[in-house]
Short mmCIF file of C-alpha atoms in Angstrom, two decimals:
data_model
loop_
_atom_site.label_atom_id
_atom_site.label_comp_id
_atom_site.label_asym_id
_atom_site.label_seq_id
_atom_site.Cartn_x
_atom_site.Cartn_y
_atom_site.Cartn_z
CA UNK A 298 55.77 -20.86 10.50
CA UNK A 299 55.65 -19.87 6.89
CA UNK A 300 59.20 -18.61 5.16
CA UNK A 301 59.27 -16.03 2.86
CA UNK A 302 62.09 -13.80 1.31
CA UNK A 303 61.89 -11.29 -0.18
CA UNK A 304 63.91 -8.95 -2.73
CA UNK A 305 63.75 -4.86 -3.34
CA UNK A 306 63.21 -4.93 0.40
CA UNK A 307 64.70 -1.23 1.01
CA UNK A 308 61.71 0.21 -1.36
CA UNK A 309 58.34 1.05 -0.25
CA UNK A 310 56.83 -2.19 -1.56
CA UNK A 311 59.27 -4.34 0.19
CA UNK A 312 58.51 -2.48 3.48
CA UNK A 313 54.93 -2.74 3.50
CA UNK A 314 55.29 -6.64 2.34
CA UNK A 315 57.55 -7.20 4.90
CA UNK A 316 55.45 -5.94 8.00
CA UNK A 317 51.92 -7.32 6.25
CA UNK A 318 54.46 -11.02 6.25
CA UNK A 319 55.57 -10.23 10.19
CA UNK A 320 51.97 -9.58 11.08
CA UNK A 321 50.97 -12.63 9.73
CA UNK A 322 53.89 -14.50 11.42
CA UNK A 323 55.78 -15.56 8.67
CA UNK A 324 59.64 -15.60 9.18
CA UNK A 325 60.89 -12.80 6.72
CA UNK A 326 64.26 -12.41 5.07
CA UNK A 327 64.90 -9.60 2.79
CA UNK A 328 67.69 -9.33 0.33
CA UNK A 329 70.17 -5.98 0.34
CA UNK A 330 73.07 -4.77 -2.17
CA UNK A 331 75.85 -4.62 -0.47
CA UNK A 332 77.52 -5.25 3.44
CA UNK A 333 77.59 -1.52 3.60
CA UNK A 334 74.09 -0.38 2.23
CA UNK A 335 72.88 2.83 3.51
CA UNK A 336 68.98 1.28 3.84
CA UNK A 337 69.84 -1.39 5.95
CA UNK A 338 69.01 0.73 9.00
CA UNK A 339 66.02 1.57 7.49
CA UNK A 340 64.93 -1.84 7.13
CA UNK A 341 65.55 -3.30 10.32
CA UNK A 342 63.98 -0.50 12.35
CA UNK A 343 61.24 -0.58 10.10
CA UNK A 344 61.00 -4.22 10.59
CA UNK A 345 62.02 -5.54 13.99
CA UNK A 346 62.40 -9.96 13.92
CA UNK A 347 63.39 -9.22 9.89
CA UNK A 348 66.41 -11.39 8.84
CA UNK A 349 68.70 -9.35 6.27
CA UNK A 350 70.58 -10.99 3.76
CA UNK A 351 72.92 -9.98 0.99
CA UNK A 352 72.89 -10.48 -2.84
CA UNK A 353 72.83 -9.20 -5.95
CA UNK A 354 69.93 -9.62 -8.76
CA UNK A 355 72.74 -9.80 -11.38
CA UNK A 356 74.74 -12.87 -9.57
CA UNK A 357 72.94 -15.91 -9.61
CA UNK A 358 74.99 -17.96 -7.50
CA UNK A 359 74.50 -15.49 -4.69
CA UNK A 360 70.49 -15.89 -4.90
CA UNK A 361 71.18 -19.79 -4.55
CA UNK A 362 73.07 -18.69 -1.32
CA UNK A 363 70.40 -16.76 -0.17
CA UNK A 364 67.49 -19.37 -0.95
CA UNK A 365 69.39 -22.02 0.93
CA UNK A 366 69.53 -19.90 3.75
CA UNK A 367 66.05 -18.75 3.73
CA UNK A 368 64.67 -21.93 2.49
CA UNK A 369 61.76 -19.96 1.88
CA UNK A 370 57.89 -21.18 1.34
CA UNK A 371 57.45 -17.91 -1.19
CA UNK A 372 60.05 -15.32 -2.57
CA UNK A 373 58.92 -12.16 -3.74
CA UNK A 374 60.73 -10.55 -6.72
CA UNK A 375 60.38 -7.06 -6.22
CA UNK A 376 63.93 -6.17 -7.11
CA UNK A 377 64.24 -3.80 -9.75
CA UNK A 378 65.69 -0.28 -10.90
CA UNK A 379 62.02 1.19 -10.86
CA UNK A 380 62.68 4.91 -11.82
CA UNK A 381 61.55 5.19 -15.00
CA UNK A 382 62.83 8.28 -16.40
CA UNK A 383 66.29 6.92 -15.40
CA UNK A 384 66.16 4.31 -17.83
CA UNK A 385 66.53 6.03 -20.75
CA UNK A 386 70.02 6.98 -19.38
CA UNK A 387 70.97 4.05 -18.08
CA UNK A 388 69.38 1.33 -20.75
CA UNK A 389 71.81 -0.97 -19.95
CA UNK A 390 71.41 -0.98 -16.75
CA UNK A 391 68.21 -1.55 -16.24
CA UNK A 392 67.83 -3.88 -18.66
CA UNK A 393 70.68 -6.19 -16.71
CA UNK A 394 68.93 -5.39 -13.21
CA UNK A 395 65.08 -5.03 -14.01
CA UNK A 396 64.89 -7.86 -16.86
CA UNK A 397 68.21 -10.41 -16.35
CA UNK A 398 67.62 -9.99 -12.78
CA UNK A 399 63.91 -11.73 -12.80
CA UNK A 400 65.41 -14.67 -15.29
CA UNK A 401 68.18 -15.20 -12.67
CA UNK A 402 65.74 -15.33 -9.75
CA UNK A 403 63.56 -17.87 -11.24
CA UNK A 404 66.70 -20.03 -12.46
CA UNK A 405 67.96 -19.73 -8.14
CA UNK A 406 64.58 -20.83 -7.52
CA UNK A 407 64.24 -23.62 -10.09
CA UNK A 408 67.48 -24.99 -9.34
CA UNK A 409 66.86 -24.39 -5.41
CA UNK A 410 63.62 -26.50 -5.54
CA UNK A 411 64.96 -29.73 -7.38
CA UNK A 412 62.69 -32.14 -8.29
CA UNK A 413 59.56 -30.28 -6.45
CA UNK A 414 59.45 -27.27 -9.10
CA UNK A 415 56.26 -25.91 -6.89
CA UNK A 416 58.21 -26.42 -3.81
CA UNK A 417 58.85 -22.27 -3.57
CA UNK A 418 56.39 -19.97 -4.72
CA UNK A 419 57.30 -17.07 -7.08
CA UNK A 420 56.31 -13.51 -7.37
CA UNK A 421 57.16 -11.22 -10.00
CA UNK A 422 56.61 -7.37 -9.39
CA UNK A 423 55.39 -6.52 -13.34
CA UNK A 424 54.09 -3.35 -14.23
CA UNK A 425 51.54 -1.40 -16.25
CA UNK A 426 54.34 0.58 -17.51
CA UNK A 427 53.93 -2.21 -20.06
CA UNK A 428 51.42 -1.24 -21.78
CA UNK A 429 52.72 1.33 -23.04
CA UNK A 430 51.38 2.63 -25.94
CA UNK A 431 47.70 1.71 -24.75
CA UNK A 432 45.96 -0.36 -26.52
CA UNK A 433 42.89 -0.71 -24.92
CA UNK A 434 41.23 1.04 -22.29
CA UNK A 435 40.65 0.18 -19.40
CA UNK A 436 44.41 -2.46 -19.54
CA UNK A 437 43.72 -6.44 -18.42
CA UNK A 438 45.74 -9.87 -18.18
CA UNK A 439 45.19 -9.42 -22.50
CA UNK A 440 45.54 -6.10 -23.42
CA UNK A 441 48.26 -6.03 -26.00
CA UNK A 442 51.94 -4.85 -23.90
CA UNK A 443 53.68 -2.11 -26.07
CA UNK A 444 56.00 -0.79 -23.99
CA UNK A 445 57.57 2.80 -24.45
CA UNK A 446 60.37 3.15 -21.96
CA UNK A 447 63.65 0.83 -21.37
CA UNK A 448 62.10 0.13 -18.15
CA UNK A 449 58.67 -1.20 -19.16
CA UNK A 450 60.88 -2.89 -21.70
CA UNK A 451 62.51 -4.73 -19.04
CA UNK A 452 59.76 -5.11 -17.10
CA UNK A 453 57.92 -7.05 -20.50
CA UNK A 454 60.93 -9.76 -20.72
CA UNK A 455 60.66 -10.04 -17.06
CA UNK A 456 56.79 -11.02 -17.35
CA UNK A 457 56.96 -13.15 -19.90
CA UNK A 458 60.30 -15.08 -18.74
CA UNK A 459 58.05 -15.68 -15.58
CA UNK A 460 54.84 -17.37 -17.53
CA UNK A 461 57.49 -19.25 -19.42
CA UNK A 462 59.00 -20.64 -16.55
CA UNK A 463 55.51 -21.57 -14.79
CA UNK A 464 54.72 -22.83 -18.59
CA UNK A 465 57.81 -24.96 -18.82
CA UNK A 466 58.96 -26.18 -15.89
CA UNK A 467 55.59 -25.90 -13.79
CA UNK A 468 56.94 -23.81 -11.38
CA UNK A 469 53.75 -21.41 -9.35
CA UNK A 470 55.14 -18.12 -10.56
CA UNK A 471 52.74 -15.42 -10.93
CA UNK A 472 53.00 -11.72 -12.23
CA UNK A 473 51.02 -8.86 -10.54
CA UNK A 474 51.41 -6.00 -13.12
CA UNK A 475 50.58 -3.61 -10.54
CA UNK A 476 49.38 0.00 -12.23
CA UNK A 477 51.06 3.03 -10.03
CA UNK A 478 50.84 2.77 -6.25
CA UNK A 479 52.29 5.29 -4.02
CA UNK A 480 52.61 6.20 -0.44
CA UNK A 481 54.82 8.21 2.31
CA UNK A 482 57.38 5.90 1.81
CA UNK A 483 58.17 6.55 -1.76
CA UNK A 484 60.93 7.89 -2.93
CA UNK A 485 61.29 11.85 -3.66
CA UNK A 486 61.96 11.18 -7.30
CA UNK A 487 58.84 9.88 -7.94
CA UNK A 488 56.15 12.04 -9.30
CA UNK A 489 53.47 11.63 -6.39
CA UNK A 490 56.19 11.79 -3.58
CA UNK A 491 57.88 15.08 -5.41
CA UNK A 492 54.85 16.68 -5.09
CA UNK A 493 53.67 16.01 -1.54
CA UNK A 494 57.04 16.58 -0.53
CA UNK A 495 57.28 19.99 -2.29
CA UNK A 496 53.84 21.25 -1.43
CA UNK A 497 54.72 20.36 2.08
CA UNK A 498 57.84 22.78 1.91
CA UNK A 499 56.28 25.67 -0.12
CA UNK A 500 53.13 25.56 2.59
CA UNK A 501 55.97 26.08 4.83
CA UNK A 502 58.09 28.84 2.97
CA UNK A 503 60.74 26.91 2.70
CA UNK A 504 60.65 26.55 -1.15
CA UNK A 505 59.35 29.20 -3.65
CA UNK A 506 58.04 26.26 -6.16
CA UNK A 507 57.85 23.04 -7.97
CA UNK A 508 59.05 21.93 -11.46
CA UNK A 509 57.14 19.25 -13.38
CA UNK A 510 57.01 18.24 -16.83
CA UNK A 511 53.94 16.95 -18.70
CA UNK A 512 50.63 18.00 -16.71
CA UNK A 513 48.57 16.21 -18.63
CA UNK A 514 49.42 12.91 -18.07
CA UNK A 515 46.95 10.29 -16.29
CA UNK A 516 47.51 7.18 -14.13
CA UNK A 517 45.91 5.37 -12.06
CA UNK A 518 47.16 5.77 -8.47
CA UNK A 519 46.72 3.35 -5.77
CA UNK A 520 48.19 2.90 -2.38
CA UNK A 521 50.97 0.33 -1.92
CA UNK A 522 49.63 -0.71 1.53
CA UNK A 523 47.09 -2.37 -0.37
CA UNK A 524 48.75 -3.44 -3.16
CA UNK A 525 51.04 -5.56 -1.38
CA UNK A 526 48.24 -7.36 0.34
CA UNK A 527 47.20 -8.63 -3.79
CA UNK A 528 50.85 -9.99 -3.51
CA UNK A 529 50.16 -12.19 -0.82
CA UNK A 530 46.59 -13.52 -2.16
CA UNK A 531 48.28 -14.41 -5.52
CA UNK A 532 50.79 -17.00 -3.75
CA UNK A 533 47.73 -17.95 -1.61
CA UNK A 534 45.92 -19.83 -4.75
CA UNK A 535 46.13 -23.28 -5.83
CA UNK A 536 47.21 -22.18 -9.66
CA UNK A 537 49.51 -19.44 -10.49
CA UNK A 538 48.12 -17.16 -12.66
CA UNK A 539 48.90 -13.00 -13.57
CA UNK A 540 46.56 -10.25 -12.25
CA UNK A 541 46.16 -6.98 -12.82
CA UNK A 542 46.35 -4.97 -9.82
CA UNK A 543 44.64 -1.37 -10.24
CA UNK A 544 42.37 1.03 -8.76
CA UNK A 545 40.06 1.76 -12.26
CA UNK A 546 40.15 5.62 -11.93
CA UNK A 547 42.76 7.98 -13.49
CA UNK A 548 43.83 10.95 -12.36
CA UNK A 549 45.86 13.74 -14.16
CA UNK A 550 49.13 15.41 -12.68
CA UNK A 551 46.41 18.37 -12.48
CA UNK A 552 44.18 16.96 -10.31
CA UNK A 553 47.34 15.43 -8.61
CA UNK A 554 48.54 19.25 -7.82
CA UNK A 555 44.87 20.77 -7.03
CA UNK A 556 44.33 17.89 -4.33
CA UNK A 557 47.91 18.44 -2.60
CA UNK A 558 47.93 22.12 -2.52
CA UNK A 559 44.24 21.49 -1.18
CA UNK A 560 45.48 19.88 1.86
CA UNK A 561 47.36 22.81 3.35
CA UNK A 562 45.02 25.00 2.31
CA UNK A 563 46.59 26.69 -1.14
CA UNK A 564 43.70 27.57 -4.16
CA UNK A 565 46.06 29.39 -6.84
CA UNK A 566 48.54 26.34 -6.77
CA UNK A 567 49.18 27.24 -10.46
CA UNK A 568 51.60 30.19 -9.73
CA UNK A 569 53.55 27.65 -7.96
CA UNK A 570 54.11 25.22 -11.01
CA UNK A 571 56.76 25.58 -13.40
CA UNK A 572 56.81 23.31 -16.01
CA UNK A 573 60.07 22.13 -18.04
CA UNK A 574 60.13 20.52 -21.04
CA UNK A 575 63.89 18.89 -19.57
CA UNK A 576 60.92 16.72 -17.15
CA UNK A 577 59.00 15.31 -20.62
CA UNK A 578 59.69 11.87 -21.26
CA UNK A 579 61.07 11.06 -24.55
CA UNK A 580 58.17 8.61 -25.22
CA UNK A 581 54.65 9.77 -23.31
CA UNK A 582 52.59 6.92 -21.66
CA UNK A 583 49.25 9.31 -21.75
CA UNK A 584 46.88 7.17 -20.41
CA UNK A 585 46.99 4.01 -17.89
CA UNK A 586 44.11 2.77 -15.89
CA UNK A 587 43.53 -0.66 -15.07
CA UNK A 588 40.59 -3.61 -15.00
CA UNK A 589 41.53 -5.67 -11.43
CA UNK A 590 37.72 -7.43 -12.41
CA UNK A 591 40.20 -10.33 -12.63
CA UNK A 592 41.82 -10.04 -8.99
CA UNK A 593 38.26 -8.79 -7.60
CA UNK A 594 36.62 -12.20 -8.46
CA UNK A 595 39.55 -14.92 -8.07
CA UNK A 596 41.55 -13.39 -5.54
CA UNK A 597 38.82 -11.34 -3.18
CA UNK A 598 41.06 -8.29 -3.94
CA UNK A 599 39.70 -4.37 -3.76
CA UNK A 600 41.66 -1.35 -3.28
CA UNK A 601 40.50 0.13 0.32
CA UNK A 602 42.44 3.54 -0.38
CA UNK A 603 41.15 6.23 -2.77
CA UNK A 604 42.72 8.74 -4.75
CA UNK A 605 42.12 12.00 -2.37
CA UNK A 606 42.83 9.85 0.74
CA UNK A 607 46.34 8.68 -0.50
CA UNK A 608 47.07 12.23 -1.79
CA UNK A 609 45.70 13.87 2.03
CA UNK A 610 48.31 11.06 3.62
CA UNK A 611 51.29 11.49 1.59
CA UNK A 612 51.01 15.32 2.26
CA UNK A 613 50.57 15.71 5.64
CA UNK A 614 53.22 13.14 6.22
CA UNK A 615 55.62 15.29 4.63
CA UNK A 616 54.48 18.48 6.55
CA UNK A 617 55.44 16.87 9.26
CA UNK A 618 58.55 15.67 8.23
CA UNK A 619 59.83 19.01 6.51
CA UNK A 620 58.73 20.34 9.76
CA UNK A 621 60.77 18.33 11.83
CA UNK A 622 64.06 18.81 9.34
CA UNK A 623 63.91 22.29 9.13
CA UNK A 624 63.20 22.67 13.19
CA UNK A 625 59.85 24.17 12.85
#
């Protein structure tokens, strides 16, 4: 049976890893903050047979703990502070969490694995945030990185401490800078996840409307469900290598809005937007979308969720759940 462990379990990446793992009956162990944190519920009822344990990104010895106890075949870094308009207020922060944080994880696993440096496979959770300042479009494994936040910042050391460490010490550590995937399970501060949630609650007149900053912005949106499975296939090849991990279509927080309010049936959605320039980022990222051309031919990898599809199930999940917390 196959060992695997796993950090950032609590988010919505480390939840769909974690059952695609189970379901291909691998022993799981997921790493939490804290004895008391408030997602540990979450997690095991989520995933029944899961084995928590606890440790902290930013303490080194207590991800050698955690490794011994694991003694995992693969470990998945997908540990991070991820919200990226939080990182301008909290720089520091994120930096110590979302960059230090992947150097100490390879270092537990380097020191963990002896003399067999391939012993444990690594997976680092990178990001098109990036790129930044695009350079190129569509973004691949060599478009230029120019990041424009603290967290894709962060999220550059931690890529390139990664192919150093697979460079230097022949460790298998790969990076899948993964552009924006979303689904039910994301949290509400989240762009795609603040809308669904709020379109859910206005169809339902239980709010009157929905603040957003720039509507103009584009990404390309995937759905994690499927993006985790690209995880998997990257620790499944002989060589470790870094993929991009996209869907190759961008969509606009427009088109984001029409298709939600589409789904319960609302055409003037625009009376229902406010927009506030307190919601612009202090450094756009105007365009991202992806080339997975890469993934597609070495790992067998395709997004099976589209755009509207995603949108449709992230909606009328929420209806349901609004429903069910206001007792409708």
């Amino acid at each position: 049976m196959p060992r695997a462990l796993i950090t950032g379990i609590t988010g919505q990446d480390g939840l769909y890893l974690g059952e695609l793992l189970l379901s291909k009956g691998y022993e799981v162990y997921g790493l939490i903050r804290g004895q008391n944190n408030p997602k540990r519920a979450l997690v095991e009822a989520t995933l029944p047979g899961i084995k928590v344990l606890t440790g902290d990104l930013t303490d080194l010895s207590s991800l050698i703990r955690a490794l011994e106890a694991a003694k995992p075949d693969e470990f998945y870094n997908l540990g991070a502070i991820s919200f990226v308009a939080y990182s301008w207020e909290n720089a520091s922060l994120t930096t110590e969490v979302t960059a230090k944080g992947v150097l100490n994880a390879l270092e537990a696993v380097r020191l963990y694995s002896g003399d067999d440096p391939r012993k444990v496979r690594f997976y680092q959770a990178s990001s098109s945030e990036m790129f930044g300042k695009v350079q190129q479009v569509p973004q691949d494994e060599d478009t230029l990185l120019w990041p424009r936040s603290p967290y894709g910042v962060a999220k550059v050391f931690g890529h390139y401490m990664t192919i150093n460490y697979r460079e230097s010490y022949g460790m298998h550590a790969s990076s899948g800078v993964l552009f924006n995937h979303e689904s039910p399970r994301r949290g509400p501060e989240f762009v795609t996840r603040k809308v669904s949630q709020a379109v859910a609650r206005i169809s339902l007149g239980l709010q009157e409307n929905i603040v957003l900053g720039n509507l103009d912005a584009r990404r390309d949106w995937g759905f994690a469900g499927d993006y985790v499975e690209a995880m998997w296939l990257m620790l499944q090849q002989e060589e470790a290598d870094d993929y991009v991990i996209s869907t190759g279509e961008t969509h606009s927080i427009k088109e984001l809005l029409e298709k939600a309010f589409s789904v319960v049936g609302i055409t003037d959605w625009e009376k229902y937007v406010v927009q506030n320039p307190e919601f612009m980022r202090p450094a756009e990222v105007d365009l991202l979308i992806g080339s997975s051309a890469k993934a597609e031919s070495k790992l067998g990898w395709k997004p099976k969720v589209g755009f509207a599809e995603l949108v449709t199930m992230m909606v009328e999940n929420d209806v349901v759940e609004q429903k069910a917390l206001a007792g409708l």
